[in-house]
Amino acid sequence: MTDDPYAVLGVGPDVSEAELRVARRRLAMALHPDHAGGTTDQMQRLNLAFDAVLADIASPIDGAGGSGGTAGAPHPATRPDAPATAGPVPRPGGRVAHDVASFTIESLPVEAFEALSVVASWLGEVVNDEEPYQLDVVLGEPFECWCRLDLVPDAGASTVAVTLASLDGRPVPDLDAVRDAWVAELNTLGRPT
């Protein structure tokens, strides 16, 4: 990404996570392809900038179980509406891999999001969702990384962009292998066992 992600979002380097999310939502209202004037490229650029700034401002959770990041921006695991988890939810690290149009699901985002949510429960743990366009998952073995899925409507289907980030200094897994795991599990939905 050659653009300054802070400039794309119109925020400064001291932005909190809550302010960052507000800026993304405000811009998404104008740039999303479902809205007049918005395009897929603009939305993908916005999502890349958001991911970059979020990774930049996020700090690992401390050993006491508190949230990293900026004051006033609760970690998803500490929100009252967040599902209970066994422990602190890992935050994405600095190493990132991104694939803009990784795969397509032959259904609209609402249905595609539901299917991805089911598969997410098989592959890891959902840590944040912005239904029906974004899903953040901490993947379990063999991948052990943070994964964001961005859904973009595409002619009666949904194109899914995959972003991976390292956890705890581990290397980012092979993006193609992660994509293939999502696709393989999606293909099992609705089939008799």
Short mmCIF file of N, CA and C in Angstrom, two decimals:
data_model
loop_
_atom_site.label_atom_id
_atom_site.label_comp_id
_atom_site.label_asym_id
_atom_site.label_seq_id
_atom_site.Cartn_x
_atom_site.Cartn_y
_atom_site.Cartn_z
N MET A 1 0.85 -1.16 0.00
CA MET A 1 0.00 0.00 0.00
C MET A 1 0.90 1.22 0.00
N THR A 2 0.78 2.08 -1.01
CA THR A 2 1.66 3.23 -1.12
C THR A 2 1.08 4.46 -0.45
N ASP A 3 -0.23 4.53 -0.25
CA ASP A 3 -0.86 5.67 0.39
C ASP A 3 -0.57 5.66 1.89
N ASP A 4 -0.50 6.86 2.49
CA ASP A 4 -0.39 6.97 3.94
C ASP A 4 -1.74 6.56 4.52
N PRO A 5 -1.81 5.44 5.27
CA PRO A 5 -3.10 4.97 5.76
C PRO A 5 -3.79 5.97 6.68
N TYR A 6 -3.01 6.75 7.43
CA TYR A 6 -3.61 7.76 8.30
C TYR A 6 -4.30 8.84 7.46
N ALA A 7 -3.67 9.23 6.36
CA ALA A 7 -4.26 10.24 5.48
C ALA A 7 -5.52 9.71 4.80
N VAL A 8 -5.49 8.44 4.38
CA VAL A 8 -6.67 7.84 3.74
C VAL A 8 -7.87 7.91 4.67
N LEU A 9 -7.63 7.66 5.96
CA LEU A 9 -8.70 7.66 6.95
C LEU A 9 -8.98 9.04 7.53
N GLY A 10 -8.09 10.00 7.27
CA GLY A 10 -8.27 11.35 7.79
C GLY A 10 -8.09 11.43 9.30
N VAL A 11 -7.15 10.63 9.83
CA VAL A 11 -6.89 10.62 11.27
C VAL A 11 -5.42 10.89 11.53
N GLY A 12 -5.11 11.27 12.76
CA GLY A 12 -3.73 11.52 13.15
C GLY A 12 -3.12 10.31 13.83
N PRO A 13 -1.82 10.34 14.09
CA PRO A 13 -1.14 9.20 14.69
C PRO A 13 -1.55 8.92 16.14
N ASP A 14 -2.24 9.87 16.78
CA ASP A 14 -2.68 9.67 18.16
C ASP A 14 -4.12 9.17 18.25
N VAL A 15 -4.66 8.68 17.14
CA VAL A 15 -6.04 8.21 17.08
C VAL A 15 -6.26 7.01 17.99
N SER A 16 -7.41 6.98 18.66
CA SER A 16 -7.78 5.81 19.45
C SER A 16 -8.45 4.79 18.54
N GLU A 17 -8.58 3.56 19.03
CA GLU A 17 -9.23 2.53 18.23
C GLU A 17 -10.69 2.91 17.97
N ALA A 18 -11.36 3.48 18.98
CA ALA A 18 -12.76 3.88 18.81
C ALA A 18 -12.89 4.98 17.75
N GLU A 19 -11.99 5.97 17.78
CA GLU A 19 -12.02 7.04 16.78
C GLU A 19 -11.72 6.50 15.39
N LEU A 20 -10.80 5.53 15.32
CA LEU A 20 -10.45 4.92 14.05
C LEU A 20 -11.65 4.21 13.44
N ARG A 21 -12.39 3.48 14.26
CA ARG A 21 -13.58 2.77 13.77
C ARG A 21 -14.66 3.75 13.29
N VAL A 22 -14.81 4.86 13.99
CA VAL A 22 -15.78 5.88 13.58
C VAL A 22 -15.37 6.46 12.23
N ALA A 23 -14.09 6.75 12.06
CA ALA A 23 -13.60 7.30 10.79
C ALA A 23 -13.84 6.32 9.65
N ARG A 24 -13.58 5.03 9.88
CA ARG A 24 -13.80 4.02 8.84
C ARG A 24 -15.27 3.94 8.46
N ARG A 25 -16.14 3.90 9.46
CA ARG A 25 -17.58 3.81 9.17
C ARG A 25 -18.07 5.02 8.38
N ARG A 26 -17.59 6.21 8.78
CA ARG A 26 -18.00 7.45 8.10
C ARG A 26 -17.59 7.40 6.63
N LEU A 27 -16.37 7.00 6.36
CA LEU A 27 -15.89 6.93 4.98
C LEU A 27 -16.55 5.79 4.21
N ALA A 28 -16.81 4.68 4.89
CA ALA A 28 -17.45 3.54 4.23
C ALA A 28 -18.84 3.90 3.72
N MET A 29 -19.53 4.80 4.42
CA MET A 29 -20.87 5.23 3.97
C MET A 29 -20.80 5.86 2.58
N ALA A 30 -19.72 6.54 2.28
CA ALA A 30 -19.59 7.20 0.98
C ALA A 30 -18.87 6.33 -0.05
N LEU A 31 -17.98 5.46 0.39
CA LEU A 31 -17.12 4.72 -0.54
C LEU A 31 -17.59 3.31 -0.86
N HIS A 32 -18.52 2.78 -0.08
CA HIS A 32 -18.96 1.40 -0.30
C HIS A 32 -19.65 1.26 -1.65
N PRO A 33 -19.41 0.17 -2.37
CA PRO A 33 -20.01 -0.01 -3.70
C PRO A 33 -21.54 -0.06 -3.69
N ASP A 34 -22.14 -0.33 -2.53
CA ASP A 34 -23.61 -0.33 -2.45
C ASP A 34 -24.19 1.08 -2.44
N HIS A 35 -23.35 2.07 -2.25
CA HIS A 35 -23.80 3.46 -2.20
C HIS A 35 -23.42 4.17 -3.49
N ALA A 36 -24.22 5.14 -3.89
CA ALA A 36 -23.96 5.90 -5.12
C ALA A 36 -22.56 6.51 -5.06
N GLY A 37 -21.78 6.26 -6.07
CA GLY A 37 -20.45 6.85 -6.17
C GLY A 37 -19.34 6.00 -5.59
N GLY A 38 -19.67 5.02 -4.76
CA GLY A 38 -18.65 4.17 -4.16
C GLY A 38 -18.22 3.06 -5.11
N THR A 39 -16.97 2.61 -4.94
CA THR A 39 -16.46 1.53 -5.79
C THR A 39 -15.77 0.48 -4.93
N THR A 40 -15.60 -0.69 -5.48
CA THR A 40 -14.89 -1.77 -4.80
C THR A 40 -13.46 -1.35 -4.50
N ASP A 41 -12.80 -0.72 -5.46
CA ASP A 41 -11.41 -0.29 -5.26
C ASP A 41 -11.29 0.70 -4.11
N GLN A 42 -12.22 1.66 -4.03
CA GLN A 42 -12.17 2.64 -2.94
C GLN A 42 -12.37 1.96 -1.59
N MET A 43 -13.30 1.02 -1.54
CA MET A 43 -13.57 0.33 -0.28
C MET A 43 -12.39 -0.54 0.13
N GLN A 44 -11.76 -1.20 -0.82
CA GLN A 44 -10.60 -2.02 -0.50
C GLN A 44 -9.45 -1.15 -0.01
N ARG A 45 -9.26 0.00 -0.63
CA ARG A 45 -8.22 0.93 -0.20
C ARG A 45 -8.49 1.38 1.25
N LEU A 46 -9.76 1.69 1.55
CA LEU A 46 -10.15 2.09 2.90
C LEU A 46 -9.88 0.96 3.89
N ASN A 47 -10.26 -0.27 3.54
CA ASN A 47 -10.05 -1.41 4.44
C ASN A 47 -8.57 -1.68 4.68
N LEU A 48 -7.75 -1.55 3.64
CA LEU A 48 -6.31 -1.73 3.81
C LEU A 48 -5.73 -0.67 4.75
N ALA A 49 -6.18 0.57 4.57
CA ALA A 49 -5.71 1.65 5.44
C ALA A 49 -6.13 1.38 6.89
N PHE A 50 -7.38 0.97 7.08
CA PHE A 50 -7.89 0.67 8.42
C PHE A 50 -7.05 -0.44 9.06
N ASP A 51 -6.80 -1.53 8.32
CA ASP A 51 -6.00 -2.63 8.85
C ASP A 51 -4.61 -2.16 9.25
N ALA A 52 -3.99 -1.33 8.40
CA ALA A 52 -2.63 -0.86 8.67
C ALA A 52 -2.59 0.01 9.92
N VAL A 53 -3.53 0.94 10.05
CA VAL A 53 -3.54 1.82 11.22
C VAL A 53 -3.88 1.03 12.48
N LEU A 54 -4.85 0.13 12.38
CA LEU A 54 -5.22 -0.69 13.54
C LEU A 54 -4.03 -1.51 14.03
N ALA A 55 -3.31 -2.12 13.10
CA ALA A 55 -2.12 -2.90 13.47
C ALA A 55 -1.05 -2.00 14.08
N ASP A 56 -0.96 -0.75 13.59
CA ASP A 56 0.04 0.19 14.08
C ASP A 56 -0.27 0.66 15.50
N ILE A 57 -1.55 0.92 15.78
CA ILE A 57 -1.89 1.46 17.10
C ILE A 57 -2.13 0.38 18.13
N ALA A 58 -2.39 -0.86 17.69
CA ALA A 58 -2.68 -1.95 18.63
C ALA A 58 -1.40 -2.40 19.29
N SER A 59 -1.48 -2.65 20.57
CA SER A 59 -0.34 -3.23 21.27
C SER A 59 -0.80 -4.54 21.88
N PRO A 60 0.14 -5.47 22.11
CA PRO A 60 -0.27 -6.76 22.66
C PRO A 60 -0.94 -6.59 24.03
N ILE A 61 -1.80 -7.52 24.35
CA ILE A 61 -2.46 -7.51 25.65
C ILE A 61 -1.42 -7.82 26.72
N ASP A 62 -1.49 -7.08 27.83
CA ASP A 62 -0.50 -7.30 28.88
C ASP A 62 -0.83 -8.58 29.65
N GLY A 63 0.12 -9.02 30.43
CA GLY A 63 -0.04 -10.27 31.16
C GLY A 63 -1.17 -10.24 32.17
N ALA A 64 -1.61 -9.04 32.58
CA ALA A 64 -2.67 -8.93 33.58
C ALA A 64 -4.05 -9.09 32.97
N GLY A 65 -4.13 -9.25 31.65
CA GLY A 65 -5.43 -9.45 31.03
C GLY A 65 -6.08 -8.15 30.60
N GLY A 66 -5.40 -7.02 30.76
CA GLY A 66 -5.95 -5.74 30.33
C GLY A 66 -5.80 -5.59 28.84
N SER A 67 -6.46 -4.59 28.29
CA SER A 67 -6.37 -4.41 26.85
C SER A 67 -5.25 -3.46 26.51
N GLY A 68 -4.62 -3.71 25.36
CA GLY A 68 -3.62 -2.81 24.84
C GLY A 68 -4.32 -1.72 24.07
N GLY A 69 -3.56 -0.91 23.37
CA GLY A 69 -4.18 0.13 22.56
C GLY A 69 -4.37 1.39 23.36
N THR A 70 -5.29 2.23 22.91
CA THR A 70 -5.49 3.55 23.47
C THR A 70 -6.63 3.53 24.47
N ALA A 71 -6.52 4.35 25.50
CA ALA A 71 -7.58 4.45 26.49
C ALA A 71 -8.88 4.85 25.83
N GLY A 72 -9.97 4.34 26.35
CA GLY A 72 -11.27 4.68 25.79
C GLY A 72 -11.68 3.78 24.65
N ALA A 73 -10.82 2.88 24.23
CA ALA A 73 -11.13 1.96 23.13
C ALA A 73 -11.04 0.54 23.66
N PRO A 74 -12.15 0.01 24.20
CA PRO A 74 -12.07 -1.31 24.80
C PRO A 74 -11.72 -2.37 23.78
N HIS A 75 -10.92 -3.30 24.22
CA HIS A 75 -10.59 -4.44 23.38
C HIS A 75 -11.87 -5.24 23.17
N PRO A 76 -12.07 -5.85 21.99
CA PRO A 76 -13.31 -6.59 21.76
C PRO A 76 -13.62 -7.60 22.85
N ALA A 77 -12.62 -8.21 23.47
CA ALA A 77 -12.88 -9.21 24.49
C ALA A 77 -13.40 -8.58 25.77
N THR A 78 -13.23 -7.27 25.96
CA THR A 78 -13.69 -6.62 27.18
C THR A 78 -15.02 -5.90 27.00
N ARG A 79 -15.56 -5.88 25.81
CA ARG A 79 -16.86 -5.25 25.58
C ARG A 79 -17.93 -6.06 26.28
N PRO A 80 -18.97 -5.40 26.81
CA PRO A 80 -20.03 -6.15 27.49
C PRO A 80 -20.76 -7.11 26.55
N ASP A 81 -20.85 -6.79 25.26
CA ASP A 81 -21.58 -7.64 24.33
C ASP A 81 -20.70 -8.70 23.67
N ALA A 82 -19.42 -8.74 24.04
CA ALA A 82 -18.51 -9.71 23.43
C ALA A 82 -18.74 -11.08 24.04
N PRO A 83 -18.59 -12.14 23.23
CA PRO A 83 -18.75 -13.48 23.78
C PRO A 83 -17.65 -13.79 24.79
N ALA A 84 -17.98 -14.62 25.76
CA ALA A 84 -17.00 -15.00 26.76
C ALA A 84 -15.91 -15.83 26.09
N THR A 85 -14.67 -15.59 26.50
CA THR A 85 -13.56 -16.35 25.95
C THR A 85 -12.77 -16.96 27.09
N ALA A 86 -11.95 -17.92 26.78
CA ALA A 86 -11.17 -18.61 27.79
C ALA A 86 -10.07 -17.72 28.36
N GLY A 87 -9.66 -16.71 27.65
CA GLY A 87 -8.60 -15.83 28.10
C GLY A 87 -8.53 -14.61 27.22
N PRO A 88 -7.46 -13.82 27.36
CA PRO A 88 -7.33 -12.63 26.54
C PRO A 88 -7.30 -12.98 25.05
N VAL A 89 -7.89 -12.13 24.25
CA VAL A 89 -7.91 -12.34 22.81
C VAL A 89 -6.64 -11.75 22.23
N PRO A 90 -5.85 -12.53 21.48
CA PRO A 90 -4.63 -12.00 20.90
C PRO A 90 -4.93 -10.88 19.92
N ARG A 91 -4.03 -9.94 19.82
CA ARG A 91 -4.15 -8.83 18.88
C ARG A 91 -3.23 -9.09 17.70
N PRO A 92 -3.60 -8.55 16.51
CA PRO A 92 -2.72 -8.73 15.36
C PRO A 92 -1.39 -8.03 15.58
N GLY A 93 -0.34 -8.62 15.05
CA GLY A 93 0.98 -8.02 15.14
C GLY A 93 1.31 -7.21 13.90
N GLY A 94 2.58 -6.92 13.70
CA GLY A 94 3.00 -6.06 12.62
C GLY A 94 3.13 -6.73 11.26
N ARG A 95 3.35 -8.04 11.21
CA ARG A 95 3.51 -8.72 9.92
C ARG A 95 2.14 -8.99 9.33
N VAL A 96 1.93 -8.58 8.07
CA VAL A 96 0.61 -8.69 7.46
C VAL A 96 0.73 -9.25 6.05
N ALA A 97 -0.24 -10.08 5.65
CA ALA A 97 -0.38 -10.56 4.28
C ALA A 97 -1.82 -10.25 3.86
N HIS A 98 -2.00 -9.80 2.62
CA HIS A 98 -3.34 -9.40 2.17
C HIS A 98 -3.56 -9.87 0.74
N ASP A 99 -4.76 -10.38 0.50
CA ASP A 99 -5.18 -10.81 -0.83
C ASP A 99 -6.52 -10.15 -1.11
N VAL A 100 -6.57 -9.22 -2.07
CA VAL A 100 -7.74 -8.38 -2.30
C VAL A 100 -8.97 -9.20 -2.70
N ALA A 101 -8.88 -10.04 -3.67
CA ALA A 101 -10.03 -10.83 -4.11
C ALA A 101 -9.66 -12.30 -3.99
N SER A 102 -9.66 -12.80 -2.77
CA SER A 102 -9.16 -14.13 -2.50
C SER A 102 -10.09 -15.22 -3.02
N PHE A 103 -11.40 -15.08 -2.77
CA PHE A 103 -12.36 -16.06 -3.29
C PHE A 103 -13.74 -15.43 -3.35
N THR A 104 -14.66 -16.12 -4.02
CA THR A 104 -16.02 -15.63 -4.20
C THR A 104 -17.01 -16.65 -3.66
N ILE A 105 -18.03 -16.15 -2.99
CA ILE A 105 -19.12 -16.99 -2.49
C ILE A 105 -20.35 -16.62 -3.30
N GLU A 106 -21.03 -17.60 -3.84
CA GLU A 106 -22.18 -17.36 -4.71
C GLU A 106 -23.44 -17.05 -3.92
N SER A 107 -23.37 -16.04 -3.07
CA SER A 107 -24.54 -15.53 -2.35
C SER A 107 -24.24 -14.10 -1.91
N LEU A 108 -25.29 -13.38 -1.56
CA LEU A 108 -25.14 -12.00 -1.12
C LEU A 108 -24.43 -11.95 0.24
N PRO A 109 -23.87 -10.78 0.60
CA PRO A 109 -23.07 -10.70 1.83
C PRO A 109 -23.76 -11.21 3.10
N VAL A 110 -25.06 -11.00 3.26
CA VAL A 110 -25.72 -11.45 4.49
C VAL A 110 -25.62 -12.97 4.63
N GLU A 111 -25.93 -13.69 3.56
CA GLU A 111 -25.85 -15.16 3.60
C GLU A 111 -24.39 -15.63 3.65
N ALA A 112 -23.53 -14.97 2.89
CA ALA A 112 -22.11 -15.33 2.89
C ALA A 112 -21.51 -15.13 4.28
N PHE A 113 -21.88 -14.04 4.94
CA PHE A 113 -21.38 -13.74 6.28
C PHE A 113 -21.79 -14.84 7.26
N GLU A 114 -23.04 -15.29 7.17
CA GLU A 114 -23.50 -16.37 8.05
C GLU A 114 -22.68 -17.63 7.83
N ALA A 115 -22.45 -17.99 6.58
CA ALA A 115 -21.65 -19.18 6.27
C ALA A 115 -20.23 -19.03 6.81
N LEU A 116 -19.63 -17.86 6.61
CA LEU A 116 -18.28 -17.63 7.10
C LEU A 116 -18.23 -17.68 8.62
N SER A 117 -19.28 -17.21 9.29
CA SER A 117 -19.33 -17.25 10.75
C SER A 117 -19.33 -18.69 11.26
N VAL A 118 -20.06 -19.55 10.59
CA VAL A 118 -20.08 -20.97 10.96
C VAL A 118 -18.69 -21.57 10.78
N VAL A 119 -18.09 -21.33 9.63
CA VAL A 119 -16.76 -21.87 9.35
C VAL A 119 -15.74 -21.29 10.33
N ALA A 120 -15.91 -20.01 10.69
CA ALA A 120 -14.99 -19.39 11.65
C ALA A 120 -14.98 -20.15 12.97
N SER A 121 -16.14 -20.64 13.40
CA SER A 121 -16.21 -21.38 14.66
C SER A 121 -15.46 -22.71 14.56
N TRP A 122 -15.29 -23.23 13.35
CA TRP A 122 -14.53 -24.46 13.14
C TRP A 122 -13.03 -24.20 13.07
N LEU A 123 -12.66 -23.06 12.49
CA LEU A 123 -11.24 -22.76 12.25
C LEU A 123 -10.58 -21.98 13.38
N GLY A 124 -11.39 -21.36 14.24
CA GLY A 124 -10.82 -20.53 15.29
C GLY A 124 -11.89 -19.89 16.13
N GLU A 125 -11.65 -18.63 16.52
CA GLU A 125 -12.56 -17.90 17.39
C GLU A 125 -12.82 -16.50 16.82
N VAL A 126 -14.09 -16.15 16.66
CA VAL A 126 -14.44 -14.81 16.18
C VAL A 126 -14.14 -13.82 17.30
N VAL A 127 -13.38 -12.76 16.97
CA VAL A 127 -13.05 -11.74 17.97
C VAL A 127 -13.73 -10.42 17.67
N ASN A 128 -14.23 -10.24 16.46
CA ASN A 128 -14.92 -9.01 16.11
C ASN A 128 -15.68 -9.24 14.82
N ASP A 129 -16.87 -8.66 14.72
CA ASP A 129 -17.59 -8.74 13.45
C ASP A 129 -18.34 -7.44 13.21
N GLU A 130 -18.43 -7.09 11.97
CA GLU A 130 -19.22 -5.95 11.51
C GLU A 130 -20.12 -6.49 10.42
N GLU A 131 -21.17 -7.20 10.86
CA GLU A 131 -22.07 -7.90 9.96
C GLU A 131 -22.68 -6.93 8.95
N PRO A 132 -22.76 -7.27 7.68
CA PRO A 132 -22.32 -8.49 7.03
C PRO A 132 -21.05 -8.30 6.22
N TYR A 133 -20.23 -7.32 6.55
CA TYR A 133 -19.11 -7.00 5.66
C TYR A 133 -17.72 -7.30 6.21
N GLN A 134 -17.58 -7.61 7.49
CA GLN A 134 -16.24 -7.82 8.02
C GLN A 134 -16.28 -8.80 9.18
N LEU A 135 -15.32 -9.71 9.19
CA LEU A 135 -15.24 -10.73 10.23
C LEU A 135 -13.78 -10.89 10.63
N ASP A 136 -13.47 -10.74 11.91
CA ASP A 136 -12.11 -10.93 12.43
C ASP A 136 -12.09 -12.21 13.24
N VAL A 137 -11.12 -13.07 12.95
CA VAL A 137 -11.04 -14.38 13.57
C VAL A 137 -9.59 -14.64 13.99
N VAL A 138 -9.41 -15.20 15.17
CA VAL A 138 -8.10 -15.72 15.55
C VAL A 138 -8.14 -17.20 15.19
N LEU A 139 -7.35 -17.56 14.18
CA LEU A 139 -7.34 -18.94 13.70
C LEU A 139 -6.50 -19.82 14.60
N GLY A 140 -6.95 -21.06 14.76
CA GLY A 140 -6.22 -22.04 15.55
C GLY A 140 -5.22 -22.79 14.69
N GLU A 141 -4.75 -23.91 15.24
CA GLU A 141 -3.78 -24.74 14.51
C GLU A 141 -4.38 -25.21 13.20
N PRO A 142 -3.64 -25.29 12.16
CA PRO A 142 -2.19 -25.12 12.08
C PRO A 142 -1.76 -23.68 11.75
N PHE A 143 -2.72 -22.75 11.67
CA PHE A 143 -2.39 -21.41 11.19
C PHE A 143 -1.97 -20.44 12.30
N GLU A 144 -2.68 -20.42 13.39
CA GLU A 144 -2.39 -19.57 14.54
C GLU A 144 -2.01 -18.15 14.12
N CYS A 145 -3.02 -17.43 13.63
CA CYS A 145 -2.83 -16.04 13.23
C CYS A 145 -4.16 -15.31 13.35
N TRP A 146 -4.12 -14.00 13.21
CA TRP A 146 -5.32 -13.17 13.15
C TRP A 146 -5.71 -13.09 11.69
N CYS A 147 -7.01 -13.21 11.41
CA CYS A 147 -7.50 -13.22 10.03
C CYS A 147 -8.71 -12.30 9.92
N ARG A 148 -8.68 -11.40 8.96
CA ARG A 148 -9.84 -10.55 8.66
C ARG A 148 -10.38 -10.94 7.30
N LEU A 149 -11.70 -11.11 7.24
CA LEU A 149 -12.40 -11.35 5.98
C LEU A 149 -13.26 -10.14 5.70
N ASP A 150 -13.03 -9.49 4.55
CA ASP A 150 -13.84 -8.37 4.10
C ASP A 150 -14.70 -8.85 2.94
N LEU A 151 -16.02 -8.70 3.07
CA LEU A 151 -16.96 -9.13 2.04
C LEU A 151 -17.40 -7.92 1.24
N VAL A 152 -17.36 -8.06 -0.08
CA VAL A 152 -17.78 -6.99 -0.98
C VAL A 152 -18.80 -7.57 -1.94
N PRO A 153 -20.00 -6.95 -2.03
CA PRO A 153 -21.00 -7.45 -2.98
C PRO A 153 -20.45 -7.40 -4.40
N ASP A 154 -20.78 -8.43 -5.18
CA ASP A 154 -20.24 -8.52 -6.53
C ASP A 154 -21.23 -9.27 -7.42
N ALA A 155 -22.16 -8.54 -8.05
CA ALA A 155 -23.11 -9.10 -9.02
C ALA A 155 -23.84 -10.33 -8.49
N GLY A 156 -24.51 -10.19 -7.35
CA GLY A 156 -25.28 -11.28 -6.78
C GLY A 156 -24.46 -12.27 -5.98
N ALA A 157 -23.17 -12.03 -5.87
CA ALA A 157 -22.27 -12.88 -5.10
C ALA A 157 -21.52 -12.00 -4.11
N SER A 158 -20.55 -12.57 -3.42
CA SER A 158 -19.72 -11.82 -2.49
C SER A 158 -18.26 -12.18 -2.72
N THR A 159 -17.45 -11.18 -2.99
CA THR A 159 -16.01 -11.38 -3.10
C THR A 159 -15.42 -11.20 -1.71
N VAL A 160 -14.53 -12.10 -1.32
CA VAL A 160 -13.95 -12.07 0.01
C VAL A 160 -12.46 -11.76 -0.09
N ALA A 161 -12.05 -10.70 0.59
CA ALA A 161 -10.63 -10.36 0.70
C ALA A 161 -10.13 -10.90 2.03
N VAL A 162 -8.94 -11.48 2.03
CA VAL A 162 -8.37 -12.07 3.23
C VAL A 162 -7.14 -11.27 3.64
N THR A 163 -7.08 -10.89 4.92
CA THR A 163 -5.91 -10.25 5.49
C THR A 163 -5.47 -11.09 6.68
N LEU A 164 -4.19 -11.40 6.75
CA LEU A 164 -3.62 -12.16 7.86
C LEU A 164 -2.60 -11.31 8.58
N ALA A 165 -2.51 -11.46 9.89
CA ALA A 165 -1.48 -10.78 10.67
C ALA A 165 -0.92 -11.76 11.68
N SER A 166 0.35 -11.59 11.97
CA SER A 166 1.02 -12.48 12.90
C SER A 166 0.53 -12.24 14.32
N LEU A 167 0.69 -13.24 15.15
CA LEU A 167 0.40 -13.15 16.58
C LEU A 167 1.67 -13.52 17.34
N ASP A 168 1.96 -12.75 18.36
CA ASP A 168 3.08 -13.07 19.24
C ASP A 168 4.39 -13.29 18.50
N GLY A 169 4.63 -12.54 17.44
CA GLY A 169 5.89 -12.64 16.71
C GLY A 169 6.03 -13.86 15.82
N ARG A 170 4.99 -14.67 15.74
CA ARG A 170 5.06 -15.84 14.85
C ARG A 170 5.02 -15.39 13.41
N PRO A 171 5.53 -16.20 12.50
CA PRO A 171 5.44 -15.83 11.09
C PRO A 171 3.99 -15.90 10.61
N VAL A 172 3.68 -15.09 9.62
CA VAL A 172 2.34 -15.13 9.00
C VAL A 172 2.26 -16.41 8.18
N PRO A 173 1.20 -17.21 8.36
CA PRO A 173 1.09 -18.44 7.57
C PRO A 173 0.89 -18.15 6.09
N ASP A 174 1.04 -19.16 5.27
CA ASP A 174 0.86 -19.03 3.84
C ASP A 174 -0.59 -18.63 3.54
N LEU A 175 -0.77 -17.49 2.89
CA LEU A 175 -2.11 -16.97 2.62
C LEU A 175 -2.92 -17.94 1.76
N ASP A 176 -2.31 -18.57 0.79
CA ASP A 176 -3.02 -19.52 -0.07
C ASP A 176 -3.54 -20.70 0.74
N ALA A 177 -2.75 -21.18 1.71
CA ALA A 177 -3.19 -22.31 2.54
C ALA A 177 -4.38 -21.91 3.40
N VAL A 178 -4.34 -20.70 3.95
CA VAL A 178 -5.46 -20.22 4.77
C VAL A 178 -6.71 -20.07 3.90
N ARG A 179 -6.56 -19.46 2.74
CA ARG A 179 -7.69 -19.31 1.81
C ARG A 179 -8.27 -20.67 1.46
N ASP A 180 -7.41 -21.61 1.13
CA ASP A 180 -7.87 -22.95 0.76
C ASP A 180 -8.63 -23.62 1.90
N ALA A 181 -8.21 -23.38 3.14
CA ALA A 181 -8.91 -23.95 4.30
C ALA A 181 -10.32 -23.35 4.42
N TRP A 182 -10.44 -22.03 4.25
CA TRP A 182 -11.78 -21.40 4.29
C TRP A 182 -12.66 -21.98 3.20
N VAL A 183 -12.14 -22.07 1.98
CA VAL A 183 -12.93 -22.56 0.85
C VAL A 183 -13.34 -24.02 1.06
N ALA A 184 -12.41 -24.85 1.51
CA ALA A 184 -12.72 -26.27 1.73
C ALA A 184 -13.83 -26.43 2.77
N GLU A 185 -13.75 -25.67 3.86
CA GLU A 185 -14.78 -25.77 4.90
C GLU A 185 -16.11 -25.20 4.42
N LEU A 186 -16.07 -24.11 3.66
CA LEU A 186 -17.32 -23.57 3.09
C LEU A 186 -17.99 -24.59 2.19
N ASN A 187 -17.20 -25.33 1.44
CA ASN A 187 -17.75 -26.32 0.52
C ASN A 187 -18.40 -27.50 1.23
N THR A 188 -18.11 -27.69 2.51
CA THR A 188 -18.73 -28.79 3.26
C THR A 188 -20.10 -28.40 3.82
N LEU A 189 -20.38 -27.10 3.90
CA LEU A 189 -21.68 -26.65 4.43
C LEU A 189 -22.81 -27.16 3.55
N GLY A 190 -23.85 -27.63 4.17
CA GLY A 190 -25.02 -28.05 3.42
C GLY A 190 -24.90 -29.43 2.82
N ARG A 191 -23.78 -30.10 2.98
CA ARG A 191 -23.62 -31.45 2.46
C ARG A 191 -23.89 -32.45 3.56
N PRO A 192 -24.56 -33.54 3.24
CA PRO A 192 -24.77 -34.56 4.27
C PRO A 192 -23.43 -35.17 4.69
N THR A 193 -23.32 -35.50 5.97
CA THR A 193 -22.06 -36.07 6.45
C THR A 193 -22.10 -37.59 6.42
#
